Short mmCIF file of C-alpha atoms in Angstrom, two decimals:
data_model
loop_
_atom_site.label_atom_id
_atom_site.label_comp_id
_atom_site.label_asym_id
_atom_site.label_seq_id
_atom_site.Cartn_x
_atom_site.Cartn_y
_atom_site.Cartn_z
CA UNK Z 929 146.74 127.76 113.68
CA UNK Z 930 148.79 130.91 114.52
CA UNK Z 931 147.98 132.29 117.96
CA UNK Z 932 145.76 135.40 117.54
CA UNK Z 933 147.78 138.46 118.61
CA UNK Z 934 145.98 139.90 121.72
CA UNK Z 935 144.00 143.05 121.08
CA UNK Z 936 145.81 146.35 121.80
CA UNK Z 937 149.53 146.58 122.09
CA UNK Z 938 151.31 145.43 125.24
CA UNK Z 939 150.86 148.13 127.91
CA UNK Z 940 154.13 147.61 129.72
CA UNK Z 941 156.62 145.97 127.36
CA UNK Z 942 159.94 144.72 128.68
CA UNK Z 943 162.44 147.57 128.58
CA UNK Z 944 165.35 149.19 130.45
CA UNK Z 945 164.42 151.57 133.30
CA UNK Z 946 167.09 154.11 134.15
CA UNK Z 947 168.07 154.63 137.79
CA UNK Z 948 171.04 156.74 138.84
CA UNK Z 949 172.52 156.19 142.32
CA UNK Z 950 174.24 159.35 143.52
CA UNK Z 951 176.97 158.37 146.00
CA UNK Z 952 176.45 161.69 147.80
CA UNK Z 953 172.93 160.50 148.73
CA UNK Z 954 174.56 157.52 150.42
CA UNK Z 955 177.26 159.62 152.08
CA UNK Z 956 179.86 157.71 150.11
CA UNK Z 957 181.26 160.74 148.30
CA UNK Z 958 183.61 160.99 151.30
CA UNK Z 959 185.63 158.02 150.11
CA UNK Z 960 184.65 157.44 146.49
CA UNK Z 961 186.72 159.82 144.41
CA UNK Z 962 185.08 159.00 141.07
CA UNK Z 963 182.53 158.49 139.55
CA UNK Z 964 179.90 160.59 141.36
CA UNK Z 965 177.44 157.71 141.18
CA UNK Z 966 176.49 154.90 138.88
CA UNK Z 967 173.63 153.88 136.60
CA UNK Z 968 171.75 151.14 138.46
CA UNK Z 969 169.42 150.58 135.49
CA UNK Z 970 167.07 147.60 135.68
CA UNK Z 971 164.88 145.56 133.35
CA UNK Z 972 161.15 145.35 133.87
CA UNK Z 973 158.07 144.71 131.74
CA UNK Z 974 155.97 142.03 130.06
CA UNK Z 975 157.13 139.50 127.50
CA UNK Z 976 153.94 138.50 125.69
CA UNK Z 977 154.20 136.16 122.76
CA UNK Z 978 153.82 139.00 120.27
CA UNK Z 979 156.97 140.64 121.61
CA UNK Z 980 159.21 137.63 121.51
CA UNK Z 981 159.28 137.67 117.73
CA UNK Z 982 161.39 140.86 117.76
CA UNK Z 983 163.17 143.08 120.26
CA UNK Z 984 166.46 141.18 120.71
CA UNK Z 985 164.69 138.30 122.42
CA UNK Z 986 166.09 134.83 122.57
CA UNK Z 987 164.63 131.89 120.70
CA UNK Z 988 164.07 130.35 124.10
CA UNK Z 989 161.77 133.26 125.05
CA UNK Z 990 159.81 132.68 121.87
CA UNK Z 991 159.27 129.02 122.77
CA UNK Z 992 158.44 129.80 126.41
CA UNK Z 993 155.91 132.46 125.40
CA UNK Z 994 154.38 129.98 122.97
CA UNK Z 995 154.12 127.32 125.69
CA UNK Z 996 152.63 129.89 128.12
CA UNK Z 997 150.01 130.80 125.52
CA UNK Z 998 149.05 127.14 125.23
CA UNK Z 999 149.35 126.24 128.91
CA UNK Z 1000 149.24 129.24 131.33
CA UNK Z 1001 150.84 127.09 134.03
CA UNK Z 1002 154.08 127.51 132.09
CA UNK Z 1003 155.47 130.86 133.33
CA UNK Z 1004 155.85 133.70 130.87
CA UNK Z 1005 159.22 134.57 129.36
CA UNK Z 1006 160.98 137.12 131.61
CA UNK Z 1007 162.55 140.52 131.02
CA UNK Z 1008 166.34 140.38 131.62
CA UNK Z 1009 169.49 142.33 130.71
CA UNK Z 1010 170.84 141.38 127.32
CA UNK Z 1011 173.79 143.81 127.24
CA UNK Z 1012 175.87 144.85 130.26
CA UNK Z 1013 178.91 147.07 130.63
CA UNK Z 1014 181.59 147.38 133.31
CA UNK Z 1015 182.42 150.37 135.51
CA UNK Z 1016 185.60 151.59 137.18
CA UNK Z 1017 185.65 153.05 140.67
CA UNK Z 1018 188.40 155.25 142.10
CA UNK Z 1019 188.26 155.32 145.88
CA UNK Z 1020 190.43 155.65 148.97
CA UNK Z 1021 190.65 153.21 151.86
CA UNK Z 1022 191.54 153.86 155.50
CA UNK Z 1023 195.25 153.39 154.82
CA UNK Z 1024 195.35 156.45 152.58
CA UNK Z 1025 195.72 154.04 149.67
CA UNK Z 1026 194.10 155.16 146.43
CA UNK Z 1027 192.43 152.23 144.68
CA UNK Z 1028 191.20 151.90 141.10
CA UNK Z 1029 188.95 148.92 140.68
CA UNK Z 1030 187.03 147.58 137.71
CA UNK Z 1031 183.72 145.73 138.00
CA UNK Z 1032 182.43 143.66 135.09
CA UNK Z 1033 178.74 143.57 134.09
CA UNK Z 1034 177.70 146.41 136.41
CA UNK Z 1035 175.51 148.57 134.16
CA UNK Z 1036 172.47 147.37 132.18
CA UNK Z 1037 172.62 148.75 128.65
CA UNK Z 1038 169.85 146.72 127.00
CA UNK Z 1039 166.99 144.44 128.05
CA UNK Z 1040 165.20 141.65 126.28
CA UNK Z 1041 162.96 138.64 126.86
CA UNK A 307 168.91 156.30 152.24
CA UNK A 308 169.81 152.57 152.15
CA UNK A 309 169.38 150.62 155.33
CA UNK A 310 172.59 149.75 157.13
CA UNK A 311 171.91 146.17 156.09
CA UNK A 312 171.82 147.02 152.37
CA UNK A 313 174.88 149.22 152.73
CA UNK A 314 176.75 146.33 154.30
CA UNK A 315 175.79 144.09 151.39
CA UNK A 316 176.93 146.61 148.80
CA UNK A 317 180.25 147.13 150.59
CA UNK A 318 180.74 143.37 150.78
CA UNK A 319 180.17 143.30 147.05
CA UNK A 320 182.95 145.88 146.69
CA UNK A 321 185.15 143.63 148.87
CA UNK A 322 185.09 146.22 151.66
CA UNK A 323 184.36 145.37 155.30
CA UNK A 324 183.02 148.85 156.02
CA UNK A 325 182.78 152.19 154.30
CA UNK A 326 186.25 153.77 154.48
CA UNK A 327 186.35 157.09 156.33
CA UNK A 328 189.62 158.66 155.21
CA UNK A 329 190.68 161.68 157.28
CA UNK A 330 191.83 163.48 154.16
CA UNK A 331 191.83 162.73 150.47
CA UNK A 332 195.19 161.79 148.98
CA UNK A 333 195.90 163.54 145.68
CA UNK A 334 194.85 161.13 142.93
CA UNK A 335 198.03 159.77 141.35
CA UNK A 336 198.38 160.80 137.73
CA UNK A 337 198.60 157.23 136.44
CA UNK A 338 195.32 156.18 138.10
CA UNK A 339 193.52 159.30 136.98
CA UNK A 340 194.76 158.72 133.41
CA UNK A 341 193.55 155.08 133.39
CA UNK A 342 190.19 156.02 134.94
CA UNK A 343 189.55 158.83 132.46
CA UNK A 344 190.54 156.64 129.50
CA UNK A 345 188.04 154.00 130.68
CA UNK A 346 185.29 156.55 131.20
CA UNK A 347 185.88 158.03 127.73
CA UNK A 348 185.84 154.59 126.11
CA UNK A 349 182.66 153.62 127.99
CA UNK A 350 180.98 156.89 126.95
CA UNK A 351 181.96 156.15 123.36
CA UNK A 352 180.50 152.65 123.63
CA UNK A 353 183.91 151.12 122.95
CA UNK A 354 184.06 147.61 124.43
CA UNK A 355 187.05 147.16 126.69
CA UNK A 356 188.88 144.39 128.46
CA UNK A 357 188.73 145.56 132.07
CA UNK A 358 191.11 142.83 133.06
CA UNK A 359 194.01 144.30 131.11
CA UNK A 360 195.64 147.64 131.98
CA UNK A 361 197.01 148.73 128.64
CA UNK A 362 198.73 151.82 130.15
CA UNK A 363 200.90 149.45 132.19
CA UNK A 364 200.93 146.47 129.83
CA UNK A 365 199.76 143.99 132.50
CA UNK A 366 196.60 142.05 133.30
CA UNK A 367 194.74 143.17 136.41
CA UNK A 368 191.40 144.51 137.61
CA UNK A 369 192.48 146.17 140.83
CA UNK A 370 195.14 148.85 141.07
CA UNK A 371 196.34 150.22 144.41
CA UNK A 372 198.72 153.07 145.01
CA UNK A 373 200.17 152.69 148.50
CA UNK A 374 201.80 155.77 150.08
CA UNK A 375 205.16 155.40 151.83
CA UNK A 376 204.75 155.20 155.61
CA UNK A 377 208.49 155.25 156.39
CA UNK A 378 210.73 158.04 157.66
CA UNK A 379 214.07 159.76 157.04
CA UNK A 380 216.96 158.08 158.82
CA UNK A 381 219.25 161.05 158.76
CA UNK A 382 219.17 164.37 157.07
CA UNK A 383 222.58 165.72 157.96
CA UNK A 384 224.36 167.85 155.43
CA UNK A 385 225.89 165.78 152.66
CA UNK A 386 228.99 163.91 153.77
CA UNK A 387 232.21 163.99 151.80
CA UNK A 388 231.10 161.04 149.64
CA UNK A 389 228.06 163.09 148.66
CA UNK A 390 225.57 160.95 150.55
CA UNK A 391 222.49 163.16 150.70
CA UNK A 392 219.94 161.15 152.53
CA UNK A 393 218.95 157.75 153.79
CA UNK A 394 215.29 156.96 154.03
CA UNK A 395 213.37 153.98 155.36
CA UNK A 396 210.43 153.14 153.05
CA UNK A 397 207.51 151.11 154.35
CA UNK A 398 204.32 150.07 152.50
CA UNK A 399 201.43 148.53 154.37
CA UNK A 400 200.51 145.46 152.31
CA UNK A 401 197.99 144.20 154.85
CA UNK A 402 195.26 145.99 152.88
CA UNK A 403 195.78 143.51 150.02
CA UNK A 404 193.35 140.89 151.26
CA UNK A 405 191.48 139.80 148.18
CA UNK A 406 192.66 136.65 146.51
CA UNK A 407 194.24 137.00 143.15
CA UNK A 408 197.53 137.16 141.32
CA UNK A 409 199.93 140.03 141.85
CA UNK A 410 200.81 141.12 138.32
CA UNK A 411 202.76 144.29 139.06
CA UNK A 412 204.55 145.99 141.98
CA UNK A 413 206.25 149.19 140.86
CA UNK A 414 208.06 151.54 143.24
CA UNK A 415 208.05 155.15 142.11
CA UNK A 416 210.54 157.67 143.56
CA UNK A 417 209.58 161.15 142.57
CA UNK A 418 212.76 163.19 143.03
CA UNK A 419 211.05 166.48 142.42
CA UNK A 420 210.19 168.69 139.51
CA UNK A 421 212.50 168.70 136.51
CA UNK A 422 213.13 172.41 136.31
CA UNK A 423 215.21 172.52 139.51
CA UNK A 424 217.87 170.15 138.41
CA UNK A 425 218.77 170.99 134.86
CA UNK A 426 222.38 171.69 135.80
CA UNK A 427 222.45 169.86 139.12
CA UNK A 428 225.13 167.24 139.91
CA UNK A 429 224.58 163.61 138.91
CA UNK A 430 222.47 161.72 141.46
CA UNK A 431 222.91 158.06 142.42
CA UNK A 432 220.00 156.09 143.93
CA UNK A 433 220.74 152.90 145.90
CA UNK A 434 217.75 150.76 146.91
CA UNK A 435 218.05 147.77 149.27
CA UNK A 436 215.81 145.53 151.30
CA UNK A 437 215.86 146.83 154.89
CA UNK A 438 217.24 144.48 157.53
CA UNK A 439 217.02 144.45 161.29
CA UNK A 440 213.92 144.83 163.43
CA UNK A 441 212.88 147.70 161.21
CA UNK A 442 210.48 150.38 162.17
CA UNK A 443 208.85 148.35 164.94
CA UNK A 444 212.09 147.54 166.77
CA UNK A 445 214.41 149.88 168.60
CA UNK A 446 217.46 149.81 166.35
CA UNK A 447 217.23 151.56 163.03
CA UNK A 448 216.93 149.46 159.88
CA UNK A 449 220.12 148.77 157.93
CA UNK A 450 220.58 148.16 154.20
CA UNK A 451 220.35 144.44 153.35
CA UNK A 452 220.29 142.83 149.94
CA UNK A 453 220.82 145.43 147.20
CA UNK A 454 217.85 145.66 144.82
CA UNK A 455 218.86 148.46 142.48
CA UNK A 456 221.56 151.05 141.90
CA UNK A 457 220.77 153.77 139.40
CA UNK A 458 222.54 156.99 138.39
CA UNK A 459 220.59 159.79 136.79
CA UNK A 460 222.10 162.96 135.31
CA UNK A 461 220.30 165.17 137.86
CA UNK A 462 216.95 163.57 138.75
CA UNK A 463 214.56 163.98 135.85
CA UNK A 464 211.07 163.35 137.30
CA UNK A 465 209.97 159.98 138.69
CA UNK A 466 212.15 156.87 138.77
CA UNK A 467 210.44 153.45 138.59
CA UNK A 468 211.70 150.17 140.06
CA UNK A 469 210.08 146.79 139.43
CA UNK A 470 209.64 145.14 142.84
CA UNK A 471 207.26 142.36 141.80
CA UNK A 472 209.42 139.52 143.15
CA UNK A 473 210.09 141.29 146.46
CA UNK A 474 206.43 142.19 147.02
CA UNK A 475 205.31 138.68 146.03
CA UNK A 476 207.68 137.37 148.68
CA UNK A 477 206.29 139.81 151.26
CA UNK A 478 202.74 138.95 150.23
CA UNK A 479 203.49 135.30 150.83
CA UNK A 480 204.79 136.01 154.34
CA UNK A 481 203.83 139.37 155.78
CA UNK A 482 206.52 139.10 158.47
CA UNK A 483 209.13 139.42 155.75
CA UNK A 484 207.93 142.90 154.89
CA UNK A 485 210.60 144.88 156.77
CA UNK A 486 210.50 147.70 154.28
CA UNK A 487 213.17 149.17 152.04
CA UNK A 488 216.34 151.17 152.62
CA UNK A 489 216.93 154.07 150.22
CA UNK A 490 220.16 156.04 149.94
CA UNK A 491 220.65 158.93 147.55
CA UNK A 492 224.03 160.44 146.74
CA UNK A 493 224.67 163.67 144.84
CA UNK A 494 227.95 163.28 143.01
CA UNK A 495 229.51 166.70 142.81
CA UNK A 496 233.05 167.46 141.72
CA UNK A 497 235.28 165.13 143.81
CA UNK A 498 238.14 167.54 144.16
CA UNK A 499 236.16 170.43 145.49
CA UNK A 500 234.51 168.17 148.11
CA UNK A 501 231.01 169.00 149.10
CA UNK A 502 230.17 172.00 146.98
CA UNK A 503 227.25 174.35 146.96
CA UNK A 504 225.46 172.54 144.16
CA UNK A 505 225.54 169.22 146.05
CA UNK A 506 224.17 170.87 149.19
CA UNK A 507 221.53 172.57 147.13
CA UNK A 508 220.52 169.30 145.46
CA UNK A 509 220.41 167.43 148.76
CA UNK A 510 218.33 170.12 150.38
CA UNK A 511 215.78 170.00 147.59
CA UNK A 512 215.69 166.21 147.55
CA UNK A 513 214.86 166.24 151.25
CA UNK A 514 211.90 168.47 150.60
CA UNK A 515 210.52 166.97 147.42
CA UNK A 516 211.18 163.21 147.62
CA UNK A 517 207.91 161.21 147.31
CA UNK A 518 207.78 157.40 147.28
CA UNK A 519 204.77 155.25 146.37
CA UNK A 520 204.15 151.62 145.45
CA UNK A 521 201.72 150.76 142.63
CA UNK A 522 200.34 147.22 143.09
CA UNK A 523 198.17 145.55 140.43
CA UNK A 524 196.25 142.35 141.21
CA UNK A 525 194.10 140.12 139.01
CA UNK A 526 191.08 138.43 140.60
CA UNK A 527 190.35 135.17 138.68
CA UNK A 528 186.69 135.28 139.80
CA UNK A 529 186.21 138.59 138.02
CA UNK A 530 188.63 137.98 135.17
CA UNK A 531 188.29 134.56 133.56
CA UNK A 532 191.69 133.48 132.24
CA UNK A 533 190.52 132.93 128.64
CA UNK A 534 189.60 136.04 126.71
CA UNK A 535 186.33 134.32 125.69
CA UNK A 536 183.28 136.04 127.21
CA UNK A 537 181.47 133.94 129.79
CA UNK A 538 178.49 132.14 128.18
#
């Protein structure tokens, strides 16, 4: 009783979209010493049932996609970050203090359902 | 261009009330540049890192601050007979350290100038004390209080570091206690010939090249869970 895989591959599969924020565009290059900007990548795309059987998706996504296929009131599995990395920022405050600060989980490296 | 509203949110996220607008950029201290570049290289190489541990300093922490000295010279007369070169009042504005967290390092660095000048200079003695008296905000000049460190160097060879974690923790606990530091530097020439040319030369150069800064490392428990296990 396997669910028939929908015709045609998924048009907009869940994947990472790259977006670079240049601090100069925000006027923040005046106080952020480094980096020049940061990768504000994001995850977007569909998680149809056919996709949840591969592409580093969680078992939960598989079950949710299965339930959605049976009962559309159950929402689809969603496209979320599955691997994140930190960044460091070197900036100066108003007291002429130079600050190096690390932020965990700031950049999306991989997405999945 | 983000709306002011979004900008405010992002700055809040960075623990900043508003976008700093420094009048001029401080030179980036070598130690911070070194740590930043090592992190960038590791990130580019896909090496996973513990951003809550600063291996270059051997301490845990996710926020490093290098505070410049905001004090002033107390006297710069020519060296007296006992070779006393200079007395300086050192003051570091800790009020910027607002975020909660544990202070894991407070290291005072005295950069006595480039090495090449002093190869044959006289021995130099550095005496560091807590400043007493109304300090920079009162009328009378600060005086040396409790001695924190006394160190002789055979002619200053680059930067000297002093661990001030206990003192700064105390100041952090009660900002009124932060009356600054009292620094005295002596150049110990040949006793019998009194103040000789070399001592004057050393003192003169110290006056021009002395730089003091305080490196403060804090660990924010919200951003750095105590166990090394990754959050689930």
